[in-house]
Amino acid sequence: MEKLRVAIVGATGAVGHELMKVLEHSRLNFDELLLYASPRSAGKTLKFRGQDLTVQVTPEGPIDADVVLASAGGSVSQALAHRWAEGGAVVIDNSSAFRYDPQVPLVVPEVNGEAALSHRGIIANPNCTTAIAVVAVAPIHRKYGVRRMIVSTYQATSGAGQKGMDELLTETHKVLHGQPAGHSEFAHPIPFNVIPHIDAFQDNGYTKEEMKVAWETRKILGDDSLKISCTAVRIPTLRTHSEAITLELEKPATPDEIRELLAHSPGVEVRDNVGEKLYPMPLTASGKFDVEVGRIRESLVFDGGIDLFVAGDQLLKGAALNAVQIAEYLQEKGALKVKQRA
Amino acid sequence: MEKLRVAIVGATGAVGHELMKVLEHSRLNFDELLLYASPRSAGKTLKFRGQDLTVQVTPEGPIDADVVLASAGGSVSQALAHRWAEGGAVVIDNSSAFRYDPQVPLVVPEVNGEAALSHRGIIANPNCTTAIAVVAVAPIHRKYGVRRMIVSTYQATSGAGQKGMDELLTETHKVLHGQPAGHSEFAHPIPFNVIPHIDAFQDNGYTKEEMKVAWETRKILGDDSLKISCTAVRIPTLRTHSEAITLELEKPATPDEIRELLAHSPGVEVRDNVGEKLYPMPLTASGKFDVEVGRIRESLVFDGGIDLFVAGDQLLKGAALNAVQIAEYLQEKGALKVKQRA
């Protein structure tokens, strides 16, 4: 029988770590796992299903695998992803390098899985903030038609990787001991602070992170008429991004209708019982595969519109989990080519 | 010469502490300061302008002062504020007890100071989130007409008083030492978490904190047609509330026009140079009298609309400072009656 081989590029980073944890329990049927990282991390061993796997240096040519889960940053992917795919592997890329390439599908399996089937070697994984929002917004858009979407984010430090989390912990410790907080991963000290600046500023005054939410949501939903505005804000949390979302709808919806709709939508956990103090929070959403959705209420600015609050583990649905789910989807559809090997 | 006497009710709380600091350097011309608090705190001495002042038990009848700055919570004010005023004092009340009373002016001096002149013994100080937003939004509303206003807040733990701050520090310390965080001031543990729940939930699914922003902004701006929606979120910061605000305008405005307008608006510091990484943050806004406004950009959902981000010290502009500024305003307008005393 043919053996399916999966490779992780960027295995030693925060997302790589989550990729291995998700693959450990994935329904993806595969036989071999290859781990790649930068020369700095090569030679390390990482445990996977009880076995020690040695991390190798990321190849600059074809990767002899069937699926490559890449999370090594935009510039590495930009330079190498096409080469990794040359031997026939499908590269599921977590960076922003190919998301806006019309030849490359941008996929959240619950929303537009079928788009993955038309790949030409590379499939893009969306930005974490987008992936989390779109799981909740897509079913609403399909049934009620979203016209305008206003998003304010509460983003965790792990959005900047393991180093982001480490900086929050280290610098918070300093502040608690009366020392000033420093910073290197973030533009300013993050302990007990709020930084409305994630990724580079664009000419229109929005950050790239904010524009990603607009660009990517439109591409995933296949609707360029959607008006989307985002304010992306880094806050002193470790993992899970939260988002306050206001939706103007073409067809009016009630909160009960939205709750009912989302209760039957994949990838969503409706957590919305304010009497019981149940609403989305990083504390409960971290480590969870589903995106928590709650605070569902009638919009006070758009007749028949909806306000809601979401919290999703951005290392999972916003990155590692979504990538593995794309591979699972391809396999279920019989679209994962397994190469003949010696 | 007549001597102006100022009283603080709730002198030992977080806002009381800020009231004393603000009064210390205020241009309010007064001669005597009386301090009141609950029986638990009575007898304490607090320093003011080099003198030790003894905290007395809050009276249940008239307060023999000309101005009473009250910050002792809604139920205390509800029960006693009218009595405090019976001797002729004007009570500037920081609680929500009278804000929606049509007989009671709700005042932010930069915005609607003249409303204070028609008081009948009580003037209400707005909710902190509202006061901070309205300083930035009022000039825009006057010139361009705000139609819709969507607010997402990033609120500090000191919104729940000194105990809120203490809980954040104590519980964060536990988490950093591998212990689970507890909670008593907040509905859930606050360290490295986000809680979309401030004040009690209303029948419409919004919290009272969220509705306060809608109700109070309309009252202060004197415009009931304004559509306002808010999501109020507690985050692990110590002081200063930040807010992401999206505005639909009647007359289109450009970001440059708004920057220019706000640069000449009282109570506002335009902090908006993304190239220099200058934008509003708790780190820079804390302890500052002005509200920082930045991230001013064209709305992507409303033609000619504006998105912006504000950060204001909610213990100052959101509470103590605004109350003292109301007293200053009354004095400047010759509207502070000084009582004859023996």
CSV table of N, CA, C and O in Angstrom, one decimal, chain A residues 148-150 152-154 168-169 172-173 176 187-189 192-197 201 204-207 210-211 227-231 233 235-238 242 244 246 274 277 279-283 295 297-303 307 309, chain B residues 148-150 152-154 168-169 172-173 176 187-189 192-197 201 204-207 210-211 227-231 233 235-238 242 244 246 274 277 279-283 295 297-303 307 309:
chain,number,residue,atom,x,y,z
A,148,ARG,N,-22.1,45.1,5.5
A,148,ARG,CA,-20.9,45.7,6.1
A,148,ARG,C,-20.5,44.9,7.4
A,148,ARG,O,-21.4,44.3,8.0
A,149,MET,N,-19.2,44.9,7.6
A,149,MET,CA,-18.7,44.2,8.7
A,149,MET,C,-17.6,45.0,9.4
A,149,MET,O,-16.6,45.4,8.7
A,150,ILE,N,-17.8,45.3,10.7
A,150,ILE,CA,-16.8,46.1,11.4
A,150,ILE,C,-16.2,45.3,12.5
A,150,ILE,O,-17.0,44.7,13.3
A,152,SER,N,-13.3,44.8,15.6
A,152,SER,CA,-12.2,45.2,16.5
A,152,SER,C,-11.6,44.0,17.1
A,152,SER,O,-12.3,43.2,17.7
A,153,THR,N,-10.3,43.9,17.1
A,153,THR,CA,-9.7,42.7,17.6
A,153,THR,C,-9.0,42.9,18.9
A,153,THR,O,-8.5,44.0,19.3
A,154,TYR,N,-8.8,41.8,19.6
A,154,TYR,CA,-8.1,41.7,20.9
A,154,TYR,C,-7.1,40.5,20.7
A,154,TYR,O,-7.5,39.4,21.0
A,168,LEU,N,5.9,38.7,26.8
A,168,LEU,CA,4.8,39.1,27.7
A,168,LEU,C,5.1,38.6,29.1
A,168,LEU,O,5.0,39.3,30.1
A,169,LEU,N,5.5,37.3,29.2
A,169,LEU,CA,5.7,36.7,30.5
A,169,LEU,C,6.9,37.4,31.2
A,169,LEU,O,6.9,37.8,32.4
A,172,THR,N,6.2,41.1,32.0
A,172,THR,CA,5.2,41.3,33.1
A,172,THR,C,5.9,41.0,34.4
A,172,THR,O,5.6,41.7,35.4
A,173,HIS,N,6.7,40.0,34.5
A,173,HIS,CA,7.4,39.6,35.7
A,173,HIS,C,8.3,40.8,36.2
A,173,HIS,O,8.3,41.2,37.4
A,176,LEU,N,6.0,43.5,37.7
A,176,LEU,CA,5.5,43.1,39.0
A,176,LEU,C,6.6,43.3,40.1
A,176,LEU,O,6.3,43.3,41.3
A,187,ALA,N,6.3,46.7,19.2
A,187,ALA,CA,6.7,48.1,19.0
A,187,ALA,C,6.9,48.9,20.3
A,187,ALA,O,7.6,49.9,20.4
A,188,HIS,N,6.2,48.4,21.4
A,188,HIS,CA,6.2,49.1,22.7
A,188,HIS,C,6.1,48.0,23.7
A,188,HIS,O,5.7,46.9,23.4
A,189,PRO,N,6.4,48.3,25.0
A,189,PRO,CA,6.2,47.3,26.0
A,189,PRO,C,4.7,46.9,26.1
A,189,PRO,O,3.8,47.7,26.0
A,192,PHE,N,0.4,45.0,30.6
A,192,PHE,CA,-0.6,46.0,31.0
A,192,PHE,C,-0.8,47.1,30.0
A,192,PHE,O,-1.2,48.2,30.4
A,193,ASN,N,-0.5,46.9,28.8
A,193,ASN,CA,-0.7,47.9,27.7
A,193,ASN,C,-1.5,47.3,26.6
A,193,ASN,O,-1.9,46.2,26.6
A,194,VAL,N,-1.8,48.2,25.7
A,194,VAL,CA,-2.6,47.9,24.5
A,194,VAL,C,-1.9,48.6,23.3
A,194,VAL,O,-1.6,49.8,23.4
A,195,ILE,N,-1.7,47.9,22.3
A,195,ILE,CA,-0.9,48.4,21.1
A,195,ILE,C,-1.7,48.3,19.8
A,195,ILE,O,-1.8,47.2,19.3
A,196,PRO,N,-2.3,49.4,19.3
A,196,PRO,CA,-3.1,49.3,18.1
A,196,PRO,C,-2.3,49.3,16.9
A,196,PRO,O,-2.4,50.2,16.0
A,197,HIS,N,-1.4,48.4,16.8
A,197,HIS,CA,-0.4,48.3,15.7
A,197,HIS,C,0.1,46.9,15.6
A,197,HIS,O,0.9,46.4,16.4
A,201,PHE,N,2.2,49.5,8.7
A,201,PHE,CA,1.2,50.4,8.2
A,201,PHE,C,1.2,50.6,6.7
A,201,PHE,O,2.2,50.5,6.1
A,204,ASN,N,-3.0,53.8,3.4
A,204,ASN,CA,-4.4,54.2,3.7
A,204,ASN,C,-4.5,54.4,5.3
A,204,ASN,O,-5.6,54.7,5.7
A,205,GLY,N,-3.4,54.2,6.0
A,205,GLY,CA,-3.5,54.4,7.5
A,205,GLY,C,-3.9,53.1,8.2
A,205,GLY,O,-3.8,53.1,9.4
A,206,TYR,N,-4.3,52.1,7.5
A,206,TYR,CA,-4.6,50.8,8.1
A,206,TYR,C,-3.3,50.0,8.2
A,206,TYR,O,-2.4,50.2,7.3
A,207,THR,N,-3.3,49.1,9.1
A,207,THR,CA,-2.1,48.1,9.1
A,207,THR,C,-2.4,47.0,8.2
A,207,THR,O,-3.6,46.8,7.8
A,210,GLU,N,-4.9,44.6,9.5
A,210,GLU,CA,-6.3,45.1,9.4
A,210,GLU,C,-6.8,44.9,7.9
A,210,GLU,O,-7.9,44.4,7.7
A,211,MET,N,-5.9,45.1,7.0
A,211,MET,CA,-6.3,45.0,5.6
A,211,MET,C,-6.5,43.5,5.2
A,211,MET,O,-7.3,43.1,4.4
A,227,LYS,N,-18.3,45.2,2.4
A,227,LYS,CA,-17.5,46.3,3.0
A,227,LYS,C,-17.0,45.9,4.4
A,227,LYS,O,-17.8,45.6,5.3
A,228,ILE,N,-15.7,45.9,4.6
A,228,ILE,CA,-15.1,45.4,5.8
A,228,ILE,C,-14.1,46.4,6.4
A,228,ILE,O,-13.2,46.9,5.6
A,229,SER,N,-14.2,46.7,7.7
A,229,SER,CA,-13.2,47.6,8.3
A,229,SER,C,-12.8,46.9,9.6
A,229,SER,O,-13.5,46.3,10.3
A,230,CYS,N,-11.5,47.0,9.9
A,230,CYS,CA,-10.9,46.3,11.0
A,230,CYS,C,-10.0,47.3,11.8
A,230,CYS,O,-9.3,48.1,11.2
A,231,THR,N,-10.0,47.2,13.1
A,231,THR,CA,-9.0,47.8,14.0
A,231,THR,C,-8.3,46.6,14.7
A,231,THR,O,-9.0,45.9,15.4
A,233,VAL,N,-5.7,45.1,17.3
A,233,VAL,CA,-5.0,45.6,18.6
A,233,VAL,C,-4.4,44.5,19.3
A,233,VAL,O,-5.0,43.4,19.6
A,235,ILE,N,-3.0,42.9,22.7
A,235,ILE,CA,-3.3,43.1,24.1
A,235,ILE,C,-2.5,42.1,24.9
A,235,ILE,O,-2.0,41.1,24.3
A,236,PRO,N,-2.3,42.3,26.2
A,236,PRO,CA,-1.4,41.4,27.0
A,236,PRO,C,-2.1,40.1,27.4
A,236,PRO,O,-2.4,39.8,28.5
A,237,THR,N,-2.4,39.2,26.4
A,237,THR,CA,-2.9,37.9,26.6
A,237,THR,C,-1.9,36.9,25.9
A,237,THR,O,-1.1,37.3,25.1
A,238,LEU,N,-1.9,35.6,26.3
A,238,LEU,CA,-1.0,34.7,25.8
A,238,LEU,C,-1.4,34.0,24.4
A,238,LEU,O,-0.7,34.0,23.5
A,242,SER,N,-9.6,37.4,20.3
A,242,SER,CA,-11.0,37.7,20.4
A,242,SER,C,-11.4,38.9,19.4
A,242,SER,O,-10.5,39.6,19.1
A,244,ALA,N,-14.7,41.7,18.4
A,244,ALA,CA,-16.0,42.3,18.5
A,244,ALA,C,-16.4,42.6,17.0
A,244,ALA,O,-15.7,43.3,16.3
A,246,THR,N,-19.5,43.7,14.3
A,246,THR,CA,-20.8,44.3,14.0
A,246,THR,C,-21.2,44.0,12.5
A,246,THR,O,-20.3,44.3,11.6
A,274,VAL,N,-25.7,34.7,28.9
A,274,VAL,CA,-25.2,35.7,29.7
A,274,VAL,C,-25.6,35.5,31.2
A,274,VAL,O,-24.9,35.9,32.1
A,277,LYS,N,-23.1,33.7,32.8
A,277,LYS,CA,-21.8,34.3,32.5
A,277,LYS,C,-21.0,33.5,31.5
A,277,LYS,O,-19.8,33.3,31.6
A,279,TYR,N,-19.8,33.4,27.8
A,279,TYR,CA,-19.5,34.2,26.6
A,279,TYR,C,-18.1,33.8,26.2
A,279,TYR,O,-17.3,33.2,27.0
A,280,PRO,N,-17.7,34.1,25.0
A,280,PRO,CA,-16.3,33.7,24.5
A,280,PRO,C,-15.3,34.5,25.3
A,280,PRO,O,-15.4,35.6,25.6
A,281,MET,N,-14.2,33.7,25.7
A,281,MET,CA,-13.1,34.3,26.4
A,281,MET,C,-11.8,33.5,26.0
A,281,MET,O,-11.9,32.3,25.8
A,282,PRO,N,-10.6,34.1,26.0
A,282,PRO,CA,-9.4,33.3,25.8
A,282,PRO,C,-9.3,32.2,26.9
A,282,PRO,O,-8.8,31.1,26.5
A,283,LEU,N,-9.7,32.5,28.1
A,283,LEU,CA,-9.6,31.5,29.2
A,283,LEU,C,-10.2,30.1,28.8
A,283,LEU,O,-9.7,29.1,29.1
A,295,ARG,N,-22.3,36.6,22.9
A,295,ARG,CA,-22.8,38.0,23.0
A,295,ARG,C,-23.6,38.4,21.7
A,295,ARG,O,-23.5,39.5,21.2
A,297,ARG,N,-26.4,39.7,19.7
A,297,ARG,CA,-27.5,40.6,20.0
A,297,ARG,C,-27.8,41.5,18.8
A,297,ARG,O,-27.0,41.6,17.9
A,298,GLU,N,-29.0,42.0,18.9
A,298,GLU,CA,-29.5,42.9,17.8
A,298,GLU,C,-28.6,44.1,17.7
A,298,GLU,O,-28.3,44.8,18.7
A,299,SER,N,-28.2,44.5,16.5
A,299,SER,CA,-27.4,45.7,16.3
A,299,SER,C,-28.2,46.9,16.7
A,299,SER,O,-29.4,47.0,16.4
A,300,LEU,N,-27.6,47.9,17.3
A,300,LEU,CA,-28.3,49.1,17.6
A,300,LEU,C,-28.0,50.2,16.6
A,300,LEU,O,-28.5,51.3,16.7
A,301,VAL,N,-27.2,49.8,15.6
A,301,VAL,CA,-26.9,50.8,14.5
A,301,VAL,C,-27.4,50.4,13.2
A,301,VAL,O,-27.6,51.2,12.3
A,302,PHE,N,-27.6,49.1,13.0
A,302,PHE,CA,-28.2,48.6,11.7
A,302,PHE,C,-29.5,47.9,12.0
A,302,PHE,O,-29.5,46.9,12.7
A,303,ASP,N,-30.6,48.3,11.4
A,303,ASP,CA,-31.8,47.6,11.6
A,303,ASP,C,-31.7,46.1,11.1
A,303,ASP,O,-31.3,45.9,10.0
A,307,ASP,N,-24.7,42.1,16.3
A,307,ASP,CA,-23.4,42.3,17.0
A,307,ASP,C,-23.1,40.9,17.6
A,307,ASP,O,-23.9,40.3,18.2
A,309,PHE,N,-19.5,38.5,19.5
A,309,PHE,CA,-18.1,38.5,20.0
A,309,PHE,C,-17.6,37.0,19.8
A,309,PHE,O,-18.3,36.1,20.0
B,148,ARG,N,-24.0,57.3,12.8
B,148,ARG,CA,-23.8,56.0,13.5
B,148,ARG,C,-22.4,56.0,14.1
B,148,ARG,O,-21.5,56.5,13.6
B,149,MET,N,-22.4,55.3,15.3
B,149,MET,CA,-21.1,55.3,16.0
B,149,MET,C,-21.0,53.9,16.6
B,149,MET,O,-21.9,53.4,17.3
B,150,ILE,N,-19.9,53.2,16.2
B,150,ILE,CA,-19.7,51.8,16.7
B,150,ILE,C,-18.5,51.8,17.6
B,150,ILE,O,-17.4,52.2,17.1
B,152,SER,N,-15.9,49.7,20.3
B,152,SER,CA,-15.4,48.5,21.0
B,152,SER,C,-14.4,49.0,22.0
B,152,SER,O,-13.5,49.7,21.7
B,153,THR,N,-14.6,48.6,23.3
B,153,THR,CA,-13.7,49.1,24.3
B,153,THR,C,-12.7,48.1,24.8
B,153,THR,O,-12.8,46.9,24.7
B,154,TYR,N,-11.6,48.6,25.3
B,154,TYR,CA,-10.5,47.9,25.9
B,154,TYR,C,-10.3,48.5,27.3
B,154,TYR,O,-9.6,49.5,27.5
B,168,LEU,N,-5.9,42.2,39.6
B,168,LEU,CA,-5.0,41.9,38.4
B,168,LEU,C,-3.6,41.6,38.8
B,168,LEU,O,-3.0,40.7,38.3
B,169,LEU,N,-3.0,42.5,39.7
B,169,LEU,CA,-1.6,42.3,40.0
B,169,LEU,C,-1.4,41.0,40.8
B,169,LEU,O,-0.5,40.2,40.5
B,172,THR,N,-2.1,37.9,38.6
B,172,THR,CA,-1.1,37.7,37.6
B,172,THR,C,0.2,37.1,38.2
B,172,THR,O,0.8,36.2,37.6
B,173,HIS,N,0.5,37.6,39.4
B,173,HIS,CA,1.7,37.1,40.1
B,173,HIS,C,1.5,35.6,40.3
B,173,HIS,O,2.4,34.8,40.1
B,176,LEU,N,2.1,33.7,37.0
B,176,LEU,CA,3.6,33.6,36.7
B,176,LEU,C,4.3,32.6,37.5
B,176,LEU,O,5.4,32.2,37.2
B,187,ALA,N,-15.9,38.7,36.9
B,187,ALA,CA,-16.8,37.5,36.8
B,187,ALA,C,-15.9,36.2,36.5
B,187,ALA,O,-16.4,35.1,36.7
B,188,HIS,N,-14.7,36.5,36.0
B,188,HIS,CA,-13.8,35.4,35.7
B,188,HIS,C,-12.4,35.8,36.0
B,188,HIS,O,-12.2,37.0,36.2
B,189,PRO,N,-11.4,34.9,36.0
B,189,PRO,CA,-10.0,35.4,36.2
B,189,PRO,C,-9.6,36.4,35.1
B,189,PRO,O,-9.9,36.1,33.9
B,192,PHE,N,-4.2,37.7,31.7
B,192,PHE,CA,-4.1,37.1,30.4
B,192,PHE,C,-5.4,36.7,29.8
B,192,PHE,O,-5.4,35.8,28.9
B,193,ASN,N,-6.5,37.3,30.2
B,193,ASN,CA,-7.8,37.0,29.7
B,193,ASN,C,-8.5,38.2,29.2
B,193,ASN,O,-8.0,39.3,29.4
B,194,VAL,N,-9.7,38.1,28.6
B,194,VAL,CA,-10.5,39.1,28.1
B,194,VAL,C,-11.9,38.8,28.5
B,194,VAL,O,-12.3,37.6,28.4
B,195,ILE,N,-12.6,39.7,29.1
B,195,ILE,CA,-14.0,39.4,29.6
B,195,ILE,C,-15.0,40.4,29.0
B,195,ILE,O,-15.0,41.6,29.4
B,196,PRO,N,-15.8,39.9,28.1
B,196,PRO,CA,-16.8,40.8,27.4
B,196,PRO,C,-18.0,41.0,28.3
B,196,PRO,O,-19.1,40.7,27.8
B,197,HIS,N,-17.8,41.5,29.5
B,197,HIS,CA,-18.9,41.6,30.4
B,197,HIS,C,-18.5,42.6,31.5
B,197,HIS,O,-17.7,42.3,32.4
B,201,PHE,N,-26.1,42.6,32.7
B,201,PHE,CA,-26.7,42.4,31.4
B,201,PHE,C,-28.2,42.9,31.4
B,201,PHE,O,-28.9,42.8,32.4
B,204,ASN,N,-31.9,43.4,26.4
B,204,ASN,CA,-31.6,43.4,25.0
B,204,ASN,C,-30.3,42.7,24.7
B,204,ASN,O,-29.8,42.7,23.6
B,205,GLY,N,-29.6,42.1,25.7
B,205,GLY,CA,-28.4,41.4,25.5
B,205,GLY,C,-27.2,42.2,25.7
B,205,GLY,O,-26.0,41.7,25.7
B,206,TYR,N,-27.4,43.6,25.7
B,206,TYR,CA,-26.2,44.5,26.0
B,206,TYR,C,-26.0,44.6,27.5
B,206,TYR,O,-27.0,44.4,28.3
B,207,THR,N,-24.8,44.9,27.9
B,207,THR,CA,-24.6,45.2,29.3
B,207,THR,C,-25.0,46.6,29.6
B,207,THR,O,-25.1,47.4,28.6
B,210,GLU,N,-22.4,49.0,28.2
B,210,GLU,CA,-22.6,49.3,26.8
B,210,GLU,C,-23.7,50.3,26.5
B,210,GLU,O,-23.6,51.2,25.7
B,211,MET,N,-24.8,50.1,27.3
B,211,MET,CA,-25.9,51.0,27.0
B,211,MET,C,-25.7,52.4,27.6
B,211,MET,O,-26.2,53.4,27.0
B,227,LYS,N,-27.3,56.9,16.3
B,227,LYS,CA,-27.3,55.5,16.5
B,227,LYS,C,-26.0,55.0,17.0
B,227,LYS,O,-24.9,55.2,16.4
B,228,ILE,N,-26.0,54.4,18.2
B,228,ILE,CA,-24.7,54.0,18.9
B,228,ILE,C,-24.8,52.6,19.3
B,228,ILE,O,-25.8,52.2,20.0
B,229,SER,N,-23.7,51.8,19.1
B,229,SER,CA,-23.6,50.5,19.5
B,229,SER,C,-22.2,50.3,20.2
B,229,SER,O,-21.3,50.8,19.7
B,230,CYS,N,-22.2,49.6,21.3
B,230,CYS,CA,-20.9,49.4,22.0
B,230,CYS,C,-20.7,48.0,22.4
B,230,CYS,O,-21.7,47.3,22.7
B,231,THR,N,-19.5,47.5,22.4
B,231,THR,CA,-19.1,46.2,23.0
B,231,THR,C,-18.1,46.6,24.0
B,231,THR,O,-17.0,47.1,23.7
B,233,VAL,N,-15.4,45.6,26.9
B,233,VAL,CA,-14.6,44.5,27.2
B,233,VAL,C,-13.6,44.8,28.3
B,233,VAL,O,-12.8,45.8,28.1
B,235,ILE,N,-10.1,44.1,29.9
B,235,ILE,CA,-8.8,43.5,29.6
B,235,ILE,C,-7.8,43.6,30.7
B,235,ILE,O,-8.0,44.5,31.6
B,236,PRO,N,-6.7,42.9,30.7
B,236,PRO,CA,-5.8,42.9,31.8
B,236,PRO,C,-4.8,44.1,31.7
B,236,PRO,O,-3.6,43.9,31.5
B,237,THR,N,-5.3,45.3,31.9
B,237,THR,CA,-4.5,46.5,32.0
B,237,THR,C,-4.9,47.2,33.3
B,237,THR,O,-5.9,46.8,33.9
B,238,LEU,N,-4.0,48.1,33.8
B,238,LEU,CA,-4.2,48.7,35.1
B,238,LEU,C,-5.1,49.9,35.0
B,238,LEU,O,-6.1,50.1,35.8
B,242,SER,N,-9.1,52.2,26.4
B,242,SER,CA,-9.0,52.5,25.0
B,242,SER,C,-10.3,52.1,24.3
B,242,SER,O,-11.0,51.3,24.8
B,244,ALA,N,-11.9,51.6,20.2
B,244,ALA,CA,-11.9,51.6,18.7
B,244,ALA,C,-13.3,52.2,18.3
B,244,ALA,O,-14.3,51.6,18.7
B,246,THR,N,-15.8,53.7,15.1
B,246,THR,CA,-16.1,53.8,13.7
B,246,THR,C,-17.3,54.8,13.6
B,246,THR,O,-18.3,54.6,14.3
B,274,VAL,N,1.9,57.3,12.5
B,274,VAL,CA,2.2,55.9,12.5
B,274,VAL,C,3.6,55.6,12.1
B,274,VAL,O,4.2,54.6,12.5
B,277,LYS,N,5.4,55.4,15.1
B,277,LYS,CA,4.8,54.5,16.0
B,277,LYS,C,4.1,55.3,17.2
B,277,LYS,O,4.2,54.9,18.3
B,279,TYR,N,0.6,56.4,18.5
B,279,TYR,CA,-0.8,56.2,18.5
B,279,TYR,C,-1.2,56.1,20.0
B,279,TYR,O,-0.4,56.0,20.9
B,280,PRO,N,-2.5,56.2,20.3
B,280,PRO,CA,-3.0,56.1,21.7
B,280,PRO,C,-2.7,54.8,22.3
B,280,PRO,O,-2.8,53.7,21.7
B,281,MET,N,-2.2,54.8,23.5
B,281,MET,CA,-1.9,53.6,24.3
B,281,MET,C,-2.1,53.9,25.8
B,281,MET,O,-1.7,55.0,26.2
B,282,PRO,N,-2.5,52.9,26.6
B,282,PRO,CA,-2.5,53.1,28.0
B,282,PRO,C,-1.1,53.6,28.6
B,282,PRO,O,-1.1,54.4,29.5
B,283,LEU,N,-0.1,53.0,28.0
B,283,LEU,CA,1.3,53.3,28.5
B,283,LEU,C,1.6,54.8,28.5
B,283,LEU,O,2.3,55.3,29.3
B,295,ARG,N,-4.8,56.9,15.1
B,295,ARG,CA,-5.2,55.9,14.1
B,295,ARG,C,-6.4,56.5,13.3
B,295,ARG,O,-7.3,55.7,13.0
B,297,ARG,N,-8.4,57.4,10.3
B,297,ARG,CA,-8.3,57.0,8.9
B,297,ARG,C,-9.7,56.9,8.3
B,297,ARG,O,-10.7,56.9,9.0
B,298,GLU,N,-9.7,56.9,7.0
B,298,GLU,CA,-11.0,56.8,6.3
B,298,GLU,C,-11.7,55.5,6.6
B,298,GLU,O,-11.1,54.4,6.6
B,299,SER,N,-13.0,55.6,6.9
B,299,SER,CA,-13.7,54.4,7.1
B,299,SER,C,-13.8,53.5,5.8
B,299,SER,O,-13.9,54.1,4.7
B,300,LEU,N,-13.7,52.2,5.9
B,300,LEU,CA,-13.8,51.4,4.8
B,300,LEU,C,-15.2,50.8,4.6
B,300,LEU,O,-15.5,50.1,3.7
B,301,VAL,N,-16.1,51.2,5.6
B,301,VAL,CA,-17.5,50.7,5.5
B,301,VAL,C,-18.5,51.9,5.3
B,301,VAL,O,-19.6,51.6,4.8
B,302,PHE,N,-18.1,53.1,5.6
B,302,PHE,CA,-19.0,54.2,5.4
B,302,PHE,C,-18.3,55.3,4.5
B,302,PHE,O,-17.2,55.8,4.9
B,303,ASP,N,-18.8,55.6,3.4
B,303,ASP,CA,-18.2,56.6,2.5
B,303,ASP,C,-18.1,57.9,3.3
B,303,ASP,O,-19.0,58.4,3.8
B,307,ASP,N,-12.6,56.2,11.0
B,307,ASP,CA,-12.3,55.2,12.1
B,307,ASP,C,-11.2,55.9,12.9
B,307,ASP,O,-10.3,56.6,12.4
B,309,PHE,N,-9.0,55.7,17.1
B,309,PHE,CA,-8.7,54.9,18.3
B,309,PHE,C,-8.4,56.0,19.4
B,309,PHE,O,-7.7,56.9,19.1
